[in-house]
CSV table of C-alpha atoms and ligand atoms in Angstrom, one decimal:
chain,number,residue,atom,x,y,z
A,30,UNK,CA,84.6,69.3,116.8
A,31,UNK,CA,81.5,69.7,115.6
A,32,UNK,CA,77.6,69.3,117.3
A,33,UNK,CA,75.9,67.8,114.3
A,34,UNK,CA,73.8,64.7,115.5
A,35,UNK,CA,72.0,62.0,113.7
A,36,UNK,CA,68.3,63.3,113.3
A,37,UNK,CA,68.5,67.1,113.3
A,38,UNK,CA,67.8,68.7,110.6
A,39,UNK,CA,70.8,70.1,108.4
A,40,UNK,CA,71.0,73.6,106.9
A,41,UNK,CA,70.6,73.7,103.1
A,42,UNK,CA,73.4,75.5,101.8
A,43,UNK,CA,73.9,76.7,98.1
A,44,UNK,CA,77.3,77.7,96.7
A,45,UNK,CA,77.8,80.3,94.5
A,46,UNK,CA,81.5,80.4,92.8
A,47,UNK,CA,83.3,83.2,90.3
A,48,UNK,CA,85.4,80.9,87.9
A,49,UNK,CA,88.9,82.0,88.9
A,50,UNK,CA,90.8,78.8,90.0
A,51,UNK,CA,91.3,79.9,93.1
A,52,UNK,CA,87.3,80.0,93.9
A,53,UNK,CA,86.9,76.7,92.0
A,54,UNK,CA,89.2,75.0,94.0
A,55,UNK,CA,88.0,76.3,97.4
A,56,UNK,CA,84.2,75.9,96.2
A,57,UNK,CA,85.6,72.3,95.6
A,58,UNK,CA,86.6,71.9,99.1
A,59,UNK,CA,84.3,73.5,101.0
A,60,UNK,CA,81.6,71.5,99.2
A,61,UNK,CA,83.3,68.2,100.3
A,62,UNK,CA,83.6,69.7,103.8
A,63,UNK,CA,79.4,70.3,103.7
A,64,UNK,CA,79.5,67.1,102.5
A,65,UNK,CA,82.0,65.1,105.4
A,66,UNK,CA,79.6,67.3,108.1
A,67,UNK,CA,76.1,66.4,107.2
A,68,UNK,CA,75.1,69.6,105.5
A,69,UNK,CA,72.9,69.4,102.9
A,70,UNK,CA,74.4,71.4,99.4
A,71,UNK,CA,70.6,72.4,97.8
A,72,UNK,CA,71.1,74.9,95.1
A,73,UNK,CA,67.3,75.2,94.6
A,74,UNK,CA,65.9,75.8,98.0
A,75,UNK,CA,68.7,77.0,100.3
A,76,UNK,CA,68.8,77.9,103.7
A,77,UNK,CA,72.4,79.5,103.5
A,78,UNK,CA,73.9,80.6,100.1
A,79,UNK,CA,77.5,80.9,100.5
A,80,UNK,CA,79.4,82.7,98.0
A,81,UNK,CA,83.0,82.3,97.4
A,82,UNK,CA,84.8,85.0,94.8
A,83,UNK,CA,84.8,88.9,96.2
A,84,UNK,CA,82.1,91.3,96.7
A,85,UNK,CA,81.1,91.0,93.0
A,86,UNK,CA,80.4,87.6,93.2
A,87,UNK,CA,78.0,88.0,96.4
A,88,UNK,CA,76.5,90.6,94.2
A,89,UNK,CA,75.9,87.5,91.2
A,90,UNK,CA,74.4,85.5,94.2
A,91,UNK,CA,72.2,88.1,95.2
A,92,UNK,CA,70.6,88.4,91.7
A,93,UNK,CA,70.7,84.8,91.5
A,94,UNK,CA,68.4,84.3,94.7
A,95,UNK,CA,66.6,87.8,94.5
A,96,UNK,CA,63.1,85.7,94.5
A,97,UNK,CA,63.9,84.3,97.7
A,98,UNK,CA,65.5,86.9,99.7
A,99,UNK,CA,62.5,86.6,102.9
A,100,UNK,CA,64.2,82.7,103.4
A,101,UNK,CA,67.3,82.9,102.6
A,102,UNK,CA,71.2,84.2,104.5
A,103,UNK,CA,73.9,84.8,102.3
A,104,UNK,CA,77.6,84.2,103.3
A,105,UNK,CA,80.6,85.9,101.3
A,106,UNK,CA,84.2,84.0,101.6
A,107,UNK,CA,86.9,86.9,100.0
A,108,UNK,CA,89.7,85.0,98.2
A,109,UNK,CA,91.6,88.0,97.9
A,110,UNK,CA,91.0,90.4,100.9
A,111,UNK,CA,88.0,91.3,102.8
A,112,UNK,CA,85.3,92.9,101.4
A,113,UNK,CA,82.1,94.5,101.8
A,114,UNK,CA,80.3,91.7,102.0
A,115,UNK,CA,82.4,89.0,102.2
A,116,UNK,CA,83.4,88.7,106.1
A,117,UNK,CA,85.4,85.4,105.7
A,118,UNK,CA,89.1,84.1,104.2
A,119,UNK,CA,89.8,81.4,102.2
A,120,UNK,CA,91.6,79.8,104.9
A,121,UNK,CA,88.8,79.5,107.5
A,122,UNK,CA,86.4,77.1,105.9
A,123,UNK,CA,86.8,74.7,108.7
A,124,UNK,CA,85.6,77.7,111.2
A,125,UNK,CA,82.8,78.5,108.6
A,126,UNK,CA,81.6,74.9,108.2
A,127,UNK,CA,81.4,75.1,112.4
A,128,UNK,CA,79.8,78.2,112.5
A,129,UNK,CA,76.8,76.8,110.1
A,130,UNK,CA,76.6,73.5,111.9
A,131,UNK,CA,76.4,75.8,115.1
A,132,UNK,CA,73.6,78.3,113.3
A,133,UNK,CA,70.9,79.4,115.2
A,134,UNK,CA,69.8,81.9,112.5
A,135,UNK,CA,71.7,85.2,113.6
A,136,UNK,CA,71.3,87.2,111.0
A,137,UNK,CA,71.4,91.3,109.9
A,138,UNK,CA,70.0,92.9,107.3
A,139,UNK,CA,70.1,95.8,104.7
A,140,UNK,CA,68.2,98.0,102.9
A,141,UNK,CA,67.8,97.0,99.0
A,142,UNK,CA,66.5,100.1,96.2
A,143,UNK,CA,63.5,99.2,94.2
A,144,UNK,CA,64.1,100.1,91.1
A,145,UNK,CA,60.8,100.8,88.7
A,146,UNK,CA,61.3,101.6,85.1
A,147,UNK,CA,58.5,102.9,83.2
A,148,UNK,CA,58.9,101.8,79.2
A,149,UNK,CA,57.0,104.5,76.4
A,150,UNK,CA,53.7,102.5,75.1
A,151,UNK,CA,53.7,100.2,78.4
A,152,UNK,CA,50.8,100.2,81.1
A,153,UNK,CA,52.9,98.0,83.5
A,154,UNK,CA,56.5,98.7,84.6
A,155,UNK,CA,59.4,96.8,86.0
A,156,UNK,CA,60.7,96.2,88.8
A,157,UNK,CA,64.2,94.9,89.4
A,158,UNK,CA,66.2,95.2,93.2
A,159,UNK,CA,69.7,96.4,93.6
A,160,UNK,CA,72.1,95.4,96.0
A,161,UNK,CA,74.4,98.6,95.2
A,162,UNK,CA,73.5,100.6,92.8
A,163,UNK,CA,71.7,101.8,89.7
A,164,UNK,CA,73.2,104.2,87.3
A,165,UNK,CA,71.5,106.1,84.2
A,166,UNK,CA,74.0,107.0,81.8
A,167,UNK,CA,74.6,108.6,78.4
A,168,UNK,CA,77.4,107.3,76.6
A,169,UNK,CA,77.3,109.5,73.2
A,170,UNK,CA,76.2,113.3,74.3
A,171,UNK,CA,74.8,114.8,77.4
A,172,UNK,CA,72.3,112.7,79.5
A,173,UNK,CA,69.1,115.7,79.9
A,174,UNK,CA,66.5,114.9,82.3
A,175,UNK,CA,64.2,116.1,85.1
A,176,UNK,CA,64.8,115.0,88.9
A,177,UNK,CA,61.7,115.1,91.1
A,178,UNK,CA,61.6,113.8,94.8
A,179,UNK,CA,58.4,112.8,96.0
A,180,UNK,CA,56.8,113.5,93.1
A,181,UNK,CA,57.8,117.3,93.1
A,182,UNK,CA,60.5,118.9,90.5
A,183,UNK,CA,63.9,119.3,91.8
A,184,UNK,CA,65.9,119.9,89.2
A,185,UNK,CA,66.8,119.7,84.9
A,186,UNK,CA,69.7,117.5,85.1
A,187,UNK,CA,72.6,117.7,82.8
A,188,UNK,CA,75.7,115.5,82.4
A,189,UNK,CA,77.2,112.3,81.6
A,190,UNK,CA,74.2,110.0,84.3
A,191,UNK,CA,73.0,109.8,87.3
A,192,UNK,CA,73.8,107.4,90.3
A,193,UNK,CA,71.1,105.9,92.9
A,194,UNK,CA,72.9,103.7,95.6
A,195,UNK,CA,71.9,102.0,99.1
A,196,UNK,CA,73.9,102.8,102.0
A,197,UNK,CA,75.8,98.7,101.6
A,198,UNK,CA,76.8,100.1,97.7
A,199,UNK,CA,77.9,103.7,99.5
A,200,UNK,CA,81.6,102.4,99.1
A,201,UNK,CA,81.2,101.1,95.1
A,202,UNK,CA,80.6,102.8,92.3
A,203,UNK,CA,78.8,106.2,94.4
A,204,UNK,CA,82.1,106.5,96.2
A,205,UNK,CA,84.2,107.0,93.3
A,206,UNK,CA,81.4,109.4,91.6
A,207,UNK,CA,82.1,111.5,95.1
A,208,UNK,CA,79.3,110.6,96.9
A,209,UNK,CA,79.4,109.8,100.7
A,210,UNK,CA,79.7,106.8,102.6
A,211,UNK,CA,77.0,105.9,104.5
A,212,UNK,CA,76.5,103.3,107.5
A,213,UNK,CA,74.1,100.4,106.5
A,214,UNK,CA,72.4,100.7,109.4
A,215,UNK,CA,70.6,103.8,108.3
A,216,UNK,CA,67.8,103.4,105.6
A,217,UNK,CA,68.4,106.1,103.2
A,218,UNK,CA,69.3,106.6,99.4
A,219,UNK,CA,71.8,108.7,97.7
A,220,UNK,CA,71.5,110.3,94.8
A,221,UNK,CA,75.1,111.5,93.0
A,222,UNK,CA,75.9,113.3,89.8
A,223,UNK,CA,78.4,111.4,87.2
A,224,UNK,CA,80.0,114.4,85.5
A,225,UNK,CA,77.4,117.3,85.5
A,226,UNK,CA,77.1,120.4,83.8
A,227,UNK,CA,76.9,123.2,86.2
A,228,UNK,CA,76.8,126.7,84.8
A,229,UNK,CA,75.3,130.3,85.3
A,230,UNK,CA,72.9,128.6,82.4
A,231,UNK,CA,72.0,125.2,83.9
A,232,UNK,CA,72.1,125.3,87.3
A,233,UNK,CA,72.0,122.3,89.2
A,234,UNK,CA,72.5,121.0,92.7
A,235,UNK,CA,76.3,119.9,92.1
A,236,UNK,CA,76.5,117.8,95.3
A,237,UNK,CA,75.9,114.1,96.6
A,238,UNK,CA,72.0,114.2,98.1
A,239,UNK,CA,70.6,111.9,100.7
A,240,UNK,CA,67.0,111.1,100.8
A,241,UNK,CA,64.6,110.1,103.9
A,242,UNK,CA,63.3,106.5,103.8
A,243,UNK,CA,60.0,107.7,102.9
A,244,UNK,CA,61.2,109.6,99.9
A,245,UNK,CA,61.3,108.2,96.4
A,246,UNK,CA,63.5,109.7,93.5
A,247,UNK,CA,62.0,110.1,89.9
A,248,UNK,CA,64.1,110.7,86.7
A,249,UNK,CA,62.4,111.6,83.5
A,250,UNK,CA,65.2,111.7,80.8
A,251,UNK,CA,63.6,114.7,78.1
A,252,UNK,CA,64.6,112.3,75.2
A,253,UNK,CA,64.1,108.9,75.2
A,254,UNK,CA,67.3,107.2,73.5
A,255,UNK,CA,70.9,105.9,73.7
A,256,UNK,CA,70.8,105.3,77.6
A,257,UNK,CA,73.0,102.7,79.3
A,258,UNK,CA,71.2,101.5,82.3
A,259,UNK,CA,73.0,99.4,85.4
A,260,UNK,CA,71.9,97.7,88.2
A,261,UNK,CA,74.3,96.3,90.2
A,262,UNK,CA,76.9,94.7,87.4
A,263,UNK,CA,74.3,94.3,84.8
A,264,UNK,CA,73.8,96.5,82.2
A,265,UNK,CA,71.4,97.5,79.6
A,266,UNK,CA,70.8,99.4,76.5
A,267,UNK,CA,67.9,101.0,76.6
A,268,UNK,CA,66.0,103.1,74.0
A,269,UNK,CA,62.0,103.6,75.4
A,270,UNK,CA,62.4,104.6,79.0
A,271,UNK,CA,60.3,107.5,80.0
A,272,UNK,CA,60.8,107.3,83.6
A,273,UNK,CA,62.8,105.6,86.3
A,274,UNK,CA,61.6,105.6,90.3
A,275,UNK,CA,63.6,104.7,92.8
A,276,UNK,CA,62.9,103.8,96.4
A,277,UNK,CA,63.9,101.7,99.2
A,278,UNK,CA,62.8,97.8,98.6
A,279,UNK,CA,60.4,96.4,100.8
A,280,UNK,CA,62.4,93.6,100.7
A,281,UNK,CA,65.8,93.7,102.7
A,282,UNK,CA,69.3,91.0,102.0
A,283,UNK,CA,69.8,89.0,104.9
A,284,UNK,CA,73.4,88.0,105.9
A,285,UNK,CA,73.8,84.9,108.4
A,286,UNK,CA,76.4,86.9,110.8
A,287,UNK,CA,78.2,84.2,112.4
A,288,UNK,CA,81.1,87.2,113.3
A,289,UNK,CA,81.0,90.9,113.2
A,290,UNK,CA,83.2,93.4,111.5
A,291,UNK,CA,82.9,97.0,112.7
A,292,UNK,CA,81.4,98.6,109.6
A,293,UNK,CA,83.7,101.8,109.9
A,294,UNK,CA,86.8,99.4,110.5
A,295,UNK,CA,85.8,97.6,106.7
A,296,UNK,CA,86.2,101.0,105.4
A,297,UNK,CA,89.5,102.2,106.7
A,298,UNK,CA,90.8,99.0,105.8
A,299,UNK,CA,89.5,98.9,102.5
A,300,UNK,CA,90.3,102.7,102.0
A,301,UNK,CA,93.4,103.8,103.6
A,302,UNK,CA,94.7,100.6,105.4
A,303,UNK,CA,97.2,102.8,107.5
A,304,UNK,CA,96.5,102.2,110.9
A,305,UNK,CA,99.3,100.2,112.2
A,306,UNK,CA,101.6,103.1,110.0
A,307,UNK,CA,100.5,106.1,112.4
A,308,UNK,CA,100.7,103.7,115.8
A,309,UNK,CA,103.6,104.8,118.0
B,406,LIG,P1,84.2,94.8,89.3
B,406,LIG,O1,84.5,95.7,88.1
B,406,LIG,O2,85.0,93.6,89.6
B,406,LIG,O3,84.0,95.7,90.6
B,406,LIG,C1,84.7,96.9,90.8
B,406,LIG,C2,85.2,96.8,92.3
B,406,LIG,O4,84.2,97.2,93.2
B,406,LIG,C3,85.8,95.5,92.8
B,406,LIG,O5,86.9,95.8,93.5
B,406,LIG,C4,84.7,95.0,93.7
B,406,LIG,O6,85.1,94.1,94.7
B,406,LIG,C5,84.2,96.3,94.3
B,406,LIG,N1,82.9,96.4,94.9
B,406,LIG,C6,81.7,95.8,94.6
B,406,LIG,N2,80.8,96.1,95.5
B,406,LIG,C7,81.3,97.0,96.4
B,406,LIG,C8,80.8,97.6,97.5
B,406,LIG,N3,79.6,97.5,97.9
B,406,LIG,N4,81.7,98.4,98.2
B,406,LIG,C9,83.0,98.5,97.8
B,406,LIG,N5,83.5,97.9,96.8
B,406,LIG,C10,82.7,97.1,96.1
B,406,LIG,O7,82.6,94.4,89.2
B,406,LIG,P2,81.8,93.6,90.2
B,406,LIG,O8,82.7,92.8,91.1
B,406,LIG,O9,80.8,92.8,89.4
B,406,LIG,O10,81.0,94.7,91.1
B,406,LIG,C11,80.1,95.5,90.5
B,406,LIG,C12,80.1,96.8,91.3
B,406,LIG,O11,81.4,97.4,91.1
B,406,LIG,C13,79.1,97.8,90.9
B,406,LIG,O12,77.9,97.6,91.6
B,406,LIG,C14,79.8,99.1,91.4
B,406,LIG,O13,79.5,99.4,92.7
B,406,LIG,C15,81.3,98.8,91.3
B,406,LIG,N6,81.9,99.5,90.2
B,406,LIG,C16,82.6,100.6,90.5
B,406,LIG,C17,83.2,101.3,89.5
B,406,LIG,C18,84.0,102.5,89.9
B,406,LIG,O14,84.3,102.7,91.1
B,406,LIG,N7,84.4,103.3,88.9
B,406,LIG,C19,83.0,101.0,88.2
B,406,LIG,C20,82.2,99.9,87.9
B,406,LIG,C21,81.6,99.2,88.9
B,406,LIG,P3,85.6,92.6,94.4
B,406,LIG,O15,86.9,92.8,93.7
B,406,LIG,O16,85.7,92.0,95.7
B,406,LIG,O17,84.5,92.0,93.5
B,407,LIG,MN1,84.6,91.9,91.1
């Protein structure tokens, strides 16, 4: 069945498991299936990391590999349903094991956010990448700070935080904070309001916002305490930030895509799954 022969070179593949049984039991397997087909399992210096779990798993990968991103493909198996990055089943790890024996490097790609956090008393700031999102949030009292695109005022925000997504994290955690859903194929940032304050005495925009790829987003919070910061499913609590700029990565994830979902098909089945209900 499949086209391996002795004296090519085999793909490298890392596999990246949440611990539910389920996951530990198909890692299991699909490991022994590498194994049987003369693929190499390199958890160091993959060609292929293949990530079994959901969506939030790819997302552990992701962070796990973010020094690497310019050699390596990820791969998402869903144990559940499909996901958002996860385009295959638990039950087709004989067709995926084919598929990477059979690789000729297709891949696609999507835009990351560069996230740069600027720390009181620090010269140099940080950089960390986000696969969907990053929020600033205020747990205890209202989150104040000052929005500027490209570098010019844009507004005094007020509210419970502020989230910054990528068009791939469009359907996470910016969906259900009302923002819109945006095709990955455009490279563009979103900027949405968690719970603001909008009033004849602070006025603010009170709607999603989508930036140009050329466009960065800067938030100065006006004090400098009690924020929770995320990226992606990390968090943080964080007392000295003075500002936060956001921008689209040079850097972009790469997906080996062995099969193609229609993007706006994911959606409606992730989202309203009721297709086959309105067929006559
Ligand atoms: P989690 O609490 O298990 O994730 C929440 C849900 O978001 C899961 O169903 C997860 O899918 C799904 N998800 C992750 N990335 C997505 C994407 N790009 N598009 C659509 N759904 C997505 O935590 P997690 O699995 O570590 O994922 C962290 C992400 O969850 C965050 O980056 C954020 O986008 C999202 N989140 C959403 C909310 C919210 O909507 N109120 C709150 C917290 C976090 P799987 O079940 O396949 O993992
Ligand atoms: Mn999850």
């Amino acid at each position: 069945m499949f086209k391996w022969k002795k004296g090519e070179i085999a793909l490298k593949i890392a596999v990246v498991n949440n611990n539910v049984e389920q996951s530990l039991k198909l890692a299991e397997q699909f490991r022994i299936l590498c194994l049987e087909n003369h693929l190499l399992l390199d958890d160091k210096d993959p060609d292929v990391v293949v990530t079994i779990g959901g969506d939030g798993t790819l997302l552990s990968a992701f962070h796990r590999y973010a020094h690497m991103l310019h050699q390596v493909r990820f791969v998402g198996v869903h144990t559940g349903h499909l996901g958002f990055y996860t385009d295959w089943r638990d039950y087709e790890l004989v067709e995926l094991v084919e598929s990477l024996l059979n690789d000729k490097g297709e891949s696609v790609s999507y835009p990351l956010l560069d996230v740069k956090v600027t720390y009181q008393g620090q010269k140099e700031s940080s950089h960390f990448l986000s696969l969907n999102e990053s929020t600033m949030k205020r747990i205890d009292g209202t989150m104040v700070c000052d929005v500027f695109i490209k570098d010019e005022l844009f507004e005094r925000f007020r509210g419970d935080g502020l989230c910054i997504s990528t068009p791939t994290g469009s359907t996470g955690y910016n969906k259900s904070v009302g923002g819109a859903v945006i095709h990955p194929r455009l490279e563009a940032l979103q900027l949405t309001e968690i719970a603001p304050i909008n009033n004849r005495v602070f006025r603010i925009l009170g709607s999603p916002l989508i930036v140009a790829r050329d466009e960065w987003i800067r938030i100065k919070p006006l004090t400098t305490d009690g924020f929770v910061l995320t990226i992606d499913q990390l968090t943080s609590s964080e007392k000295n930030i003075t500002e936060l700029t956001y921008s689209i990565a040079k850097e972009r994830i790469h997906f080996a895509r062995y099969r193609h979902t229609h993007f706006w098909s994911r959606v409606e089945d992730a989202f309203i799954g009721a297709k086959k209900k309105y067929e006559i």
